[in-house]
PDB file of C-alpha atoms in Angstrom:
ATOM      1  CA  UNK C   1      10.275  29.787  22.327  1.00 60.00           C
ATOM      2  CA  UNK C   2      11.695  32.249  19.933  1.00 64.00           C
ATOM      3  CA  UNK C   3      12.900  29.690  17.275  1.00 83.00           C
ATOM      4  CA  UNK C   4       9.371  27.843  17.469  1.00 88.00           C
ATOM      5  CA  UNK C   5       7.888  30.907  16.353  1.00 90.00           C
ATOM      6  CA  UNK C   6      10.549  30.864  13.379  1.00 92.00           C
ATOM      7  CA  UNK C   7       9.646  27.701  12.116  1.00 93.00           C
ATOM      8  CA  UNK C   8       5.839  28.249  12.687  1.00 95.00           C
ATOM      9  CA  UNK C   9       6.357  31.150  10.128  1.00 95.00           C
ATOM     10  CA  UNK C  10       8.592  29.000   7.828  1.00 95.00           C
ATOM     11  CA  UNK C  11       5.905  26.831   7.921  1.00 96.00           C
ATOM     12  CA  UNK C  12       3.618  29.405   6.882  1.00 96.00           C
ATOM     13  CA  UNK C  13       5.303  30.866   4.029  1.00 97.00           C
ATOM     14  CA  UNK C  14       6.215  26.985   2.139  1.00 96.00           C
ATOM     15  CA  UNK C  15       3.134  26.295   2.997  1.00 95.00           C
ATOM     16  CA  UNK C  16       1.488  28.746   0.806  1.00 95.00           C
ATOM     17  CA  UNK C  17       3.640  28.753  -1.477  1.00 95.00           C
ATOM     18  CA  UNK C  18       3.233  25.054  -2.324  1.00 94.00           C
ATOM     19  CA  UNK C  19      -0.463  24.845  -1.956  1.00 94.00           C
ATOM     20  CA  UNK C  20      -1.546  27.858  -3.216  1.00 92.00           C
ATOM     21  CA  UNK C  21      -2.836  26.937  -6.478  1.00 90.00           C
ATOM     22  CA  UNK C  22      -5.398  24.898  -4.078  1.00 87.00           C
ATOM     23  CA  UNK C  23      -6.895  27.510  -3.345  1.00 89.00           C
ATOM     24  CA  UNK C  24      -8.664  28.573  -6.446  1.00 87.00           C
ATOM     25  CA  UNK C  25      -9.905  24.683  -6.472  1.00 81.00           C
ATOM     26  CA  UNK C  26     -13.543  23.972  -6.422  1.00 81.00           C
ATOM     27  CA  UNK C  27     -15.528  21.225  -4.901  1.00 80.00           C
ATOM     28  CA  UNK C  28     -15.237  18.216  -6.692  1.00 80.00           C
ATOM     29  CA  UNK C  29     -15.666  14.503  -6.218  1.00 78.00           C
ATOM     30  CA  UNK C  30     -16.843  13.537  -2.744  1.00 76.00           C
ATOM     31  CA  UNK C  31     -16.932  17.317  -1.646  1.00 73.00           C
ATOM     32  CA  UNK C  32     -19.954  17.621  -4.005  1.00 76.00           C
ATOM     33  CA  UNK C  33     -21.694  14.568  -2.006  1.00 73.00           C
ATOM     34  CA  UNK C  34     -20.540  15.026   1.503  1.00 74.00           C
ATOM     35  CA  UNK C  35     -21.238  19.059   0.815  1.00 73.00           C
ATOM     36  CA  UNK C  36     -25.120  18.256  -0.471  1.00 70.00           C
ATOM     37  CA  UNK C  37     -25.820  17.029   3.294  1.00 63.00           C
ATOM     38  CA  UNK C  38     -28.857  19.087   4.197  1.00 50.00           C
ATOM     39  CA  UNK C  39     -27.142  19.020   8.025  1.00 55.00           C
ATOM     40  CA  UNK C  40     -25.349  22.176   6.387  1.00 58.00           C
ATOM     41  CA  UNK C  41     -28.159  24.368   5.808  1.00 56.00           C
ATOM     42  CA  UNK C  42     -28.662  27.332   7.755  1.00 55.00           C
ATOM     43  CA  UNK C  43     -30.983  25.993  10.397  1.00 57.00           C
ATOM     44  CA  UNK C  44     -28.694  22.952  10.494  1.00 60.00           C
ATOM     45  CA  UNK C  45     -28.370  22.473  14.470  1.00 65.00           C
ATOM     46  CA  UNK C  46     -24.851  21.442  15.808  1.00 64.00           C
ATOM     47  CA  UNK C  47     -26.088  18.125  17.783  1.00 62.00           C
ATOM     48  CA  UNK C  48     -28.074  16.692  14.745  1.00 66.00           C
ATOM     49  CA  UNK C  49     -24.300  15.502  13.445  1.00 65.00           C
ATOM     50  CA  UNK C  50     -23.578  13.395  16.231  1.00 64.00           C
ATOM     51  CA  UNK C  51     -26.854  10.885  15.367  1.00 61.00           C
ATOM     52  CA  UNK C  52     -25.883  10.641  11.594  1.00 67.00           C
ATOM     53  CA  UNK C  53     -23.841   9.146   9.122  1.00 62.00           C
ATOM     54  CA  UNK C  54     -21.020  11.020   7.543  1.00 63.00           C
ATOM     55  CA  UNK C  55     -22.449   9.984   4.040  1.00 63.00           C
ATOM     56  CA  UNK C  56     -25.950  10.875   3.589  1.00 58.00           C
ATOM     57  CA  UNK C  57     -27.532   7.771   2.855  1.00 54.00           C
ATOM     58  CA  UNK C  58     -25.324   6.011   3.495  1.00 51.00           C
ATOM     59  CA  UNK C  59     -25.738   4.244   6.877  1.00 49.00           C
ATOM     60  CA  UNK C  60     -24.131   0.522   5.934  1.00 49.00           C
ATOM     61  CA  UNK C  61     -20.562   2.232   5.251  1.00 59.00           C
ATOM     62  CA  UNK C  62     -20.320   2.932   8.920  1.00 65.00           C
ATOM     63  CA  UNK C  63     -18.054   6.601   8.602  1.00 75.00           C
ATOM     64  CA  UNK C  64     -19.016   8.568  11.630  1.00 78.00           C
ATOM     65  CA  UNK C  65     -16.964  12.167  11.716  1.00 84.00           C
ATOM     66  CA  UNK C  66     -19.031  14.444  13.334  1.00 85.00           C
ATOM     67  CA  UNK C  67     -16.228  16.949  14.122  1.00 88.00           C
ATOM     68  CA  UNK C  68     -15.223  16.994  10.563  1.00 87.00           C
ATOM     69  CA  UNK C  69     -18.761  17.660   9.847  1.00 84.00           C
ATOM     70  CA  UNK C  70     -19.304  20.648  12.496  1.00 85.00           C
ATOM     71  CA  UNK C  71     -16.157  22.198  11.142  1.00 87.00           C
ATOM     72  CA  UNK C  72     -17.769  22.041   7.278  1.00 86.00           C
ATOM     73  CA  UNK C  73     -21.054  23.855   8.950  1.00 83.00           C
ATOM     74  CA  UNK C  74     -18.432  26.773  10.544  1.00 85.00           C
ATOM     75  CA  UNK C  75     -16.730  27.023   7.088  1.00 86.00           C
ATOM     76  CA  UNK C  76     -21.000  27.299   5.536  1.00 82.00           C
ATOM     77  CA  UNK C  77     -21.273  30.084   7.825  1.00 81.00           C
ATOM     78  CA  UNK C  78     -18.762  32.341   5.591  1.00 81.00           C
ATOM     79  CA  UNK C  79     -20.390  31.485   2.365  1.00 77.00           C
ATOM     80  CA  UNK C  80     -20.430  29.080  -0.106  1.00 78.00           C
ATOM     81  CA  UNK C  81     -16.958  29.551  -1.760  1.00 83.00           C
ATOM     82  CA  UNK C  82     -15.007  26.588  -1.420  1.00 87.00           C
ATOM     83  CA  UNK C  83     -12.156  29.354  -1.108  1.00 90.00           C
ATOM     84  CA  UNK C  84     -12.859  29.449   2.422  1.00 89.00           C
ATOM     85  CA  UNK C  85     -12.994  25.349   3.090  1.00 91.00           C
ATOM     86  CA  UNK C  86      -9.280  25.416   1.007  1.00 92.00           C
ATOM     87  CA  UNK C  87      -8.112  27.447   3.135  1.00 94.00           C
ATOM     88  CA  UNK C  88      -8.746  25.756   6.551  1.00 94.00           C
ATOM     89  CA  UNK C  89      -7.252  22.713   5.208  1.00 95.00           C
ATOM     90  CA  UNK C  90      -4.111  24.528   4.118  1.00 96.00           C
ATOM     91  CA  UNK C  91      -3.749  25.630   7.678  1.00 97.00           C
ATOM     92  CA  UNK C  92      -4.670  22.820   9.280  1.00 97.00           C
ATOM     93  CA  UNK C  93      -1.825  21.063   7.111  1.00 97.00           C
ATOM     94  CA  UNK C  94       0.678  23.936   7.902  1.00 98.00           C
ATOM     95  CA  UNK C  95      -0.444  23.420  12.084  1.00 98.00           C
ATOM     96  CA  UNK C  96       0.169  19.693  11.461  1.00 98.00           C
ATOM     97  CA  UNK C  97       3.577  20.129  10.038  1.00 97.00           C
ATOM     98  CA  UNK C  98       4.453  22.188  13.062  1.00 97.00           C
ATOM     99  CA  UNK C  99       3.481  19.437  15.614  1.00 97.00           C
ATOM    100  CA  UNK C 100       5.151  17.304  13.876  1.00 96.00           C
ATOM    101  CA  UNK C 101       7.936  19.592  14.571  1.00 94.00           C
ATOM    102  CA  UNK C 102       7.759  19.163  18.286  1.00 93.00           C
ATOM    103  CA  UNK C 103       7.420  15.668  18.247  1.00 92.00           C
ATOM    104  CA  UNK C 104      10.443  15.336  16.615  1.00 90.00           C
ATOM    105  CA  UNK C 105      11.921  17.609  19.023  1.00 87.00           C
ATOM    106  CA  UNK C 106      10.366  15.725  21.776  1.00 85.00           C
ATOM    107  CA  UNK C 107      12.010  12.116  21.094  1.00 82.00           C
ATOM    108  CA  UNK C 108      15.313  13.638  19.247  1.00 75.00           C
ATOM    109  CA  UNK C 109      18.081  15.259  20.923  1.00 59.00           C
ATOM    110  CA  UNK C 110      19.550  18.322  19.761  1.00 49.00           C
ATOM    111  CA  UNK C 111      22.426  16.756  18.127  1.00 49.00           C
ATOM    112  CA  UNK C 112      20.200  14.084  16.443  1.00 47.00           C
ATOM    113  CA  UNK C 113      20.538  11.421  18.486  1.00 53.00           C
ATOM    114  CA  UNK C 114      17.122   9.580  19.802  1.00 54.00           C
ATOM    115  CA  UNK C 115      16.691  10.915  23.136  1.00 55.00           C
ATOM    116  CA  UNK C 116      16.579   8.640  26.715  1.00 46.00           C
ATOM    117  CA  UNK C 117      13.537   9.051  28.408  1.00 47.00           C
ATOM    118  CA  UNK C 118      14.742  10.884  31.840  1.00 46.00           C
ATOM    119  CA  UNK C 119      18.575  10.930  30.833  1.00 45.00           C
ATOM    120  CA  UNK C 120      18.773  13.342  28.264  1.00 45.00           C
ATOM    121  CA  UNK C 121      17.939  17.074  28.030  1.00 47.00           C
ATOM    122  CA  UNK C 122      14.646  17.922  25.299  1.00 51.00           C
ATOM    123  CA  UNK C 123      16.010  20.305  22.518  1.00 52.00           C
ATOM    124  CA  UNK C 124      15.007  21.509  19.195  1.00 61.00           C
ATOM    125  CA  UNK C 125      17.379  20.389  16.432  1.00 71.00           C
ATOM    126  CA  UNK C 126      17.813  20.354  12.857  1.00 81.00           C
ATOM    127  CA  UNK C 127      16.210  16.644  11.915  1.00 85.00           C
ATOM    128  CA  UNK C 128      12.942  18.201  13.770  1.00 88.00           C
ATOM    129  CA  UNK C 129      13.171  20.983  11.068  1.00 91.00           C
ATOM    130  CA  UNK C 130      13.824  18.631   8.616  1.00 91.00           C
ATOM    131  CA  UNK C 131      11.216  16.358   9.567  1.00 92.00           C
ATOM    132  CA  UNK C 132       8.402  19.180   9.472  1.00 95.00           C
ATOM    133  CA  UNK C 133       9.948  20.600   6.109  1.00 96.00           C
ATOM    134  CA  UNK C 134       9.491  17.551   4.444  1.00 96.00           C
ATOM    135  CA  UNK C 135       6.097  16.114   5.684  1.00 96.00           C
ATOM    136  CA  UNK C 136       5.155  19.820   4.926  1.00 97.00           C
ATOM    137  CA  UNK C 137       5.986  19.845   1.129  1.00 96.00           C
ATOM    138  CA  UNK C 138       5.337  15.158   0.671  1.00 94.00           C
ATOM    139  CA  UNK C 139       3.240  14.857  -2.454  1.00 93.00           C
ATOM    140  CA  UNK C 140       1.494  12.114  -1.009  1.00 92.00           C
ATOM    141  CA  UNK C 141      -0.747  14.675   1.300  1.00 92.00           C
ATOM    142  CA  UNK C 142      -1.851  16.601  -1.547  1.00 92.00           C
ATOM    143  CA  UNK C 143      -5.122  14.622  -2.040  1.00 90.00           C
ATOM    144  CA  UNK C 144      -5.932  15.146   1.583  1.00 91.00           C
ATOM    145  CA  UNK C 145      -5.094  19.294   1.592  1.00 94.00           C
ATOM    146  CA  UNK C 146      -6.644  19.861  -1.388  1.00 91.00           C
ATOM    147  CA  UNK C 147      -9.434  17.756  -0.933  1.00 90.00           C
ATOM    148  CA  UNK C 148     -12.377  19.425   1.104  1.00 89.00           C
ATOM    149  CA  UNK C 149     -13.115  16.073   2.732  1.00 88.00           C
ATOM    150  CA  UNK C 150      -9.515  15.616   3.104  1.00 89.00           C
ATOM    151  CA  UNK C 151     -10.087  17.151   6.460  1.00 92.00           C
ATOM    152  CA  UNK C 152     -11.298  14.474   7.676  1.00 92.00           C
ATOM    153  CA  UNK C 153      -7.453  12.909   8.103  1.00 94.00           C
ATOM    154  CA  UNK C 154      -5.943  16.180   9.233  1.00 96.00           C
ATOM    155  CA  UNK C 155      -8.135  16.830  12.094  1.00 96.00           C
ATOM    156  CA  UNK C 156      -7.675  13.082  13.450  1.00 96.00           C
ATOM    157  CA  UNK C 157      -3.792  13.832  12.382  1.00 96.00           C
ATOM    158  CA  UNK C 158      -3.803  17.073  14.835  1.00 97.00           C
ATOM    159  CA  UNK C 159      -5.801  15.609  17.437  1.00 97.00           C
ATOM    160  CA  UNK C 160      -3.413  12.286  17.123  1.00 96.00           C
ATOM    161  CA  UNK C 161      -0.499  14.065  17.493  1.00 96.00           C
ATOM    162  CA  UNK C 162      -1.727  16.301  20.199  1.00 97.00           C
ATOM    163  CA  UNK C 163      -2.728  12.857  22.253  1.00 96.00           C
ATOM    164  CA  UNK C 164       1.124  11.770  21.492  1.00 94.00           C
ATOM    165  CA  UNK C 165       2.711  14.920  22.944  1.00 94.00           C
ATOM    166  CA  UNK C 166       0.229  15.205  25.836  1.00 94.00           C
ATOM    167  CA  UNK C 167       0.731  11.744  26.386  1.00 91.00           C
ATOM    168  CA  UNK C 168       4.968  12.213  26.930  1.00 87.00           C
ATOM    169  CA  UNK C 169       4.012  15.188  28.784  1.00 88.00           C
ATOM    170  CA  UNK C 170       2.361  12.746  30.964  1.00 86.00           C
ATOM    171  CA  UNK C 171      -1.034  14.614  30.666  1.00 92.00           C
ATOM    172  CA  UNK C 172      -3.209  11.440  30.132  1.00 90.00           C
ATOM    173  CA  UNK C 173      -6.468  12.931  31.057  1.00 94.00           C
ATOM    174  CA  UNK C 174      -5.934  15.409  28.598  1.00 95.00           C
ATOM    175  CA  UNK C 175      -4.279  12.824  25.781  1.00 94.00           C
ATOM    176  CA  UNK C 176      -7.533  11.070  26.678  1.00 94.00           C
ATOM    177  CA  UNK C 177      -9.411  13.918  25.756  1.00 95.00           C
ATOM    178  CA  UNK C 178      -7.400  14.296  22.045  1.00 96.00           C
ATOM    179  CA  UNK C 179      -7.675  10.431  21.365  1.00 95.00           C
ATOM    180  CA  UNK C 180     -11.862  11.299  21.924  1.00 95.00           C
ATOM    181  CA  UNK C 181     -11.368  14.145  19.535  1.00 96.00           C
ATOM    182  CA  UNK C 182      -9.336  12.337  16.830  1.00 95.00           C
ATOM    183  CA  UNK C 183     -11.639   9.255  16.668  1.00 93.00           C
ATOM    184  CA  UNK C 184     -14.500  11.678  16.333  1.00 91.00           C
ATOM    185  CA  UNK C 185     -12.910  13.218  13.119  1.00 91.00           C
ATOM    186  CA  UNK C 186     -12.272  10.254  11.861  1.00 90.00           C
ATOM    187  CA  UNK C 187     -12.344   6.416  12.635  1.00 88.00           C
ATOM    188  CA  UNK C 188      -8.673   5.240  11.729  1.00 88.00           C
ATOM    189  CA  UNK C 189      -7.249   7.553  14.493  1.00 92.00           C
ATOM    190  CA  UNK C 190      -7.855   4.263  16.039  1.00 92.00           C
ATOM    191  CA  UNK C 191      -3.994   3.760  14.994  1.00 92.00           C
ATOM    192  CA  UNK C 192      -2.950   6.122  17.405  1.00 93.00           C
ATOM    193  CA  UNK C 193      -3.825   3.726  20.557  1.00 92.00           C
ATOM    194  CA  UNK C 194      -0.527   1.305  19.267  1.00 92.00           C
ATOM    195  CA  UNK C 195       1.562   4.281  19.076  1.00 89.00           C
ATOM    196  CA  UNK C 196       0.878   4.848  22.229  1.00 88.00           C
ATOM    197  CA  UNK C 197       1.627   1.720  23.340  1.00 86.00           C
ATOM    198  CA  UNK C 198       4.874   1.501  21.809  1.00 83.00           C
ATOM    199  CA  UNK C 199       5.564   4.834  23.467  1.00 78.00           C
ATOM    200  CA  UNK C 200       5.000   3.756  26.952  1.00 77.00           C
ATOM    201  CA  UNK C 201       7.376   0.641  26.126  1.00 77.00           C
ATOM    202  CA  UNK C 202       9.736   3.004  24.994  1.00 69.00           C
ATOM    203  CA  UNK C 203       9.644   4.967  27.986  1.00 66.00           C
ATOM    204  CA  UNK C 204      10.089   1.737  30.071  1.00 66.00           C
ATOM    205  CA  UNK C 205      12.796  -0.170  28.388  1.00 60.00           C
ATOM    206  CA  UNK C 206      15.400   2.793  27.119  1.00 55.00           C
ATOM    207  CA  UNK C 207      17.151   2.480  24.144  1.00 51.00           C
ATOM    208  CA  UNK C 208      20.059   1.390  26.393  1.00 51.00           C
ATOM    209  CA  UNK C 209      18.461  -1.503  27.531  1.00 48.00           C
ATOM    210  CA  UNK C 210      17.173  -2.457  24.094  1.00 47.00           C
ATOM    211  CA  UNK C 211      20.829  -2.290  22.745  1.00 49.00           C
ATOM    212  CA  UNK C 212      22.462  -4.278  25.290  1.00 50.00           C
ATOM    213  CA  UNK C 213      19.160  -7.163  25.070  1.00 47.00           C
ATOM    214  CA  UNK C 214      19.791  -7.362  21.299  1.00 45.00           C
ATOM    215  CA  UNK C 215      23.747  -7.728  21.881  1.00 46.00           C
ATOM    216  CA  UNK C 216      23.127 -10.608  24.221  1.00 48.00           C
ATOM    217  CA  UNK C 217      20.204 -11.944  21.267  1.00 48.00           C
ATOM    218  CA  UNK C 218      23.483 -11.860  18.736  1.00 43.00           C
ATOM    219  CA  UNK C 219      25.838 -12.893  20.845  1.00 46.00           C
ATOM    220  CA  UNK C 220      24.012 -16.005  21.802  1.00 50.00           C
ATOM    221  CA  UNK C 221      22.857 -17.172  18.468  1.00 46.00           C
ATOM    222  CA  UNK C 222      26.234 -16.896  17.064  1.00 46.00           C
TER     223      UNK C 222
END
């Protein structure tokens, strides 16, 4: 659609403009230790993360991410400038907003209302925009965007939110597929399995129903 390609670019432009100090940031912290992994090395093979720990080291603390860690080897093969590993993360936070864009769009109608599964026709609106605007810009997601291990939580953030929409697309196979992805970038995309959940309830007792169960609830105990 026309007007998703809008926003995508809105997205792109307060993106940048917000976190572009970030990217004349250098590694710092845990970059400097998760970066000193001698898996990133030139002859560094691809398979070799998926039989180690996240941490070098560091085997009792249980953090397995290979994804995050094969996407840190792609960003070696452009150099050593952190630049480059800023810059992902700034766009990976700028793709996130987005979906969070059509998610909104997915459960709100157009004129704001929360949407009936089945009853009511899918449109973008102006709290979806709002929505992506201000998870965009939330100060609270600067430590993970600025962060070079901060990519850890926006991968399994994308791949989450991917599982959510393919899921009320009813592509499970595929949602399946996501969930795999997300858990593999990090270990509390666990969460997303609830949300799920609490989808497919959704889906099965509309807000309708829900309304006219908690009437009865208040009418009865009063």
């Amino acid at each position: 659609m026309k007007s998703d390609k809008i926003v995508f670019i809105i997205l792109l432009l307060v993106g940048f403009s917000v976190f572009f100090n970030g990217l004349k940031g250098d590694f710092v912290h845990d970059d400097l230790l998760v970066l000193s992994h001698s898996f990133f090395s030139q002859s560094a093979k691809v398979l070799n993360f998926f039989s180690e720990p996240y941490f070098e080291d560091f085997y009792q603390a249980g953090l397995y991410r290979p994804l995050t860690q094969i996407s840190f080897r792609l960003n070696f093969l452009f150099g050593s400038s952190p630049f480059s590993f800023h810059l992902v993360n700034i766009l990976l936070h700028i793709i996130n907003s987005f979906l969070i864009y059509l998610l909104v769009s997915k459960i709100i109608n157009s004129d704001g209302r929360i949407r009936i599964p089945e009853r009511s026709p899918q449109g973008r609106s102006e709290v979806a925009l709002f929505a992506c605007l201000l998870f965009l810009v939330l100060p609270i997601h600067v430590e993970a965007v600025t962060s070079i291990v901060g990519r850890a939580e926006l991968f399994s953030f994308l791949f989450g939110i991917l599982t959510l929409l393919l899921w009320l697309d009813t592509k499970y196979f595929f949602s399946a597929i996501t969930l795999f992805l997300a858990l593999l970038s990090k270990e509390s995309a666990i969460a997303v399995m609830p949300i799920i959940f609490l989808l497919n309830w959704y889906h099965r007792f509309t807000p309708t129903l829900i309304h006219e169960w908690w009437g009865r609830g208040w009418q009865s105990s009063s």
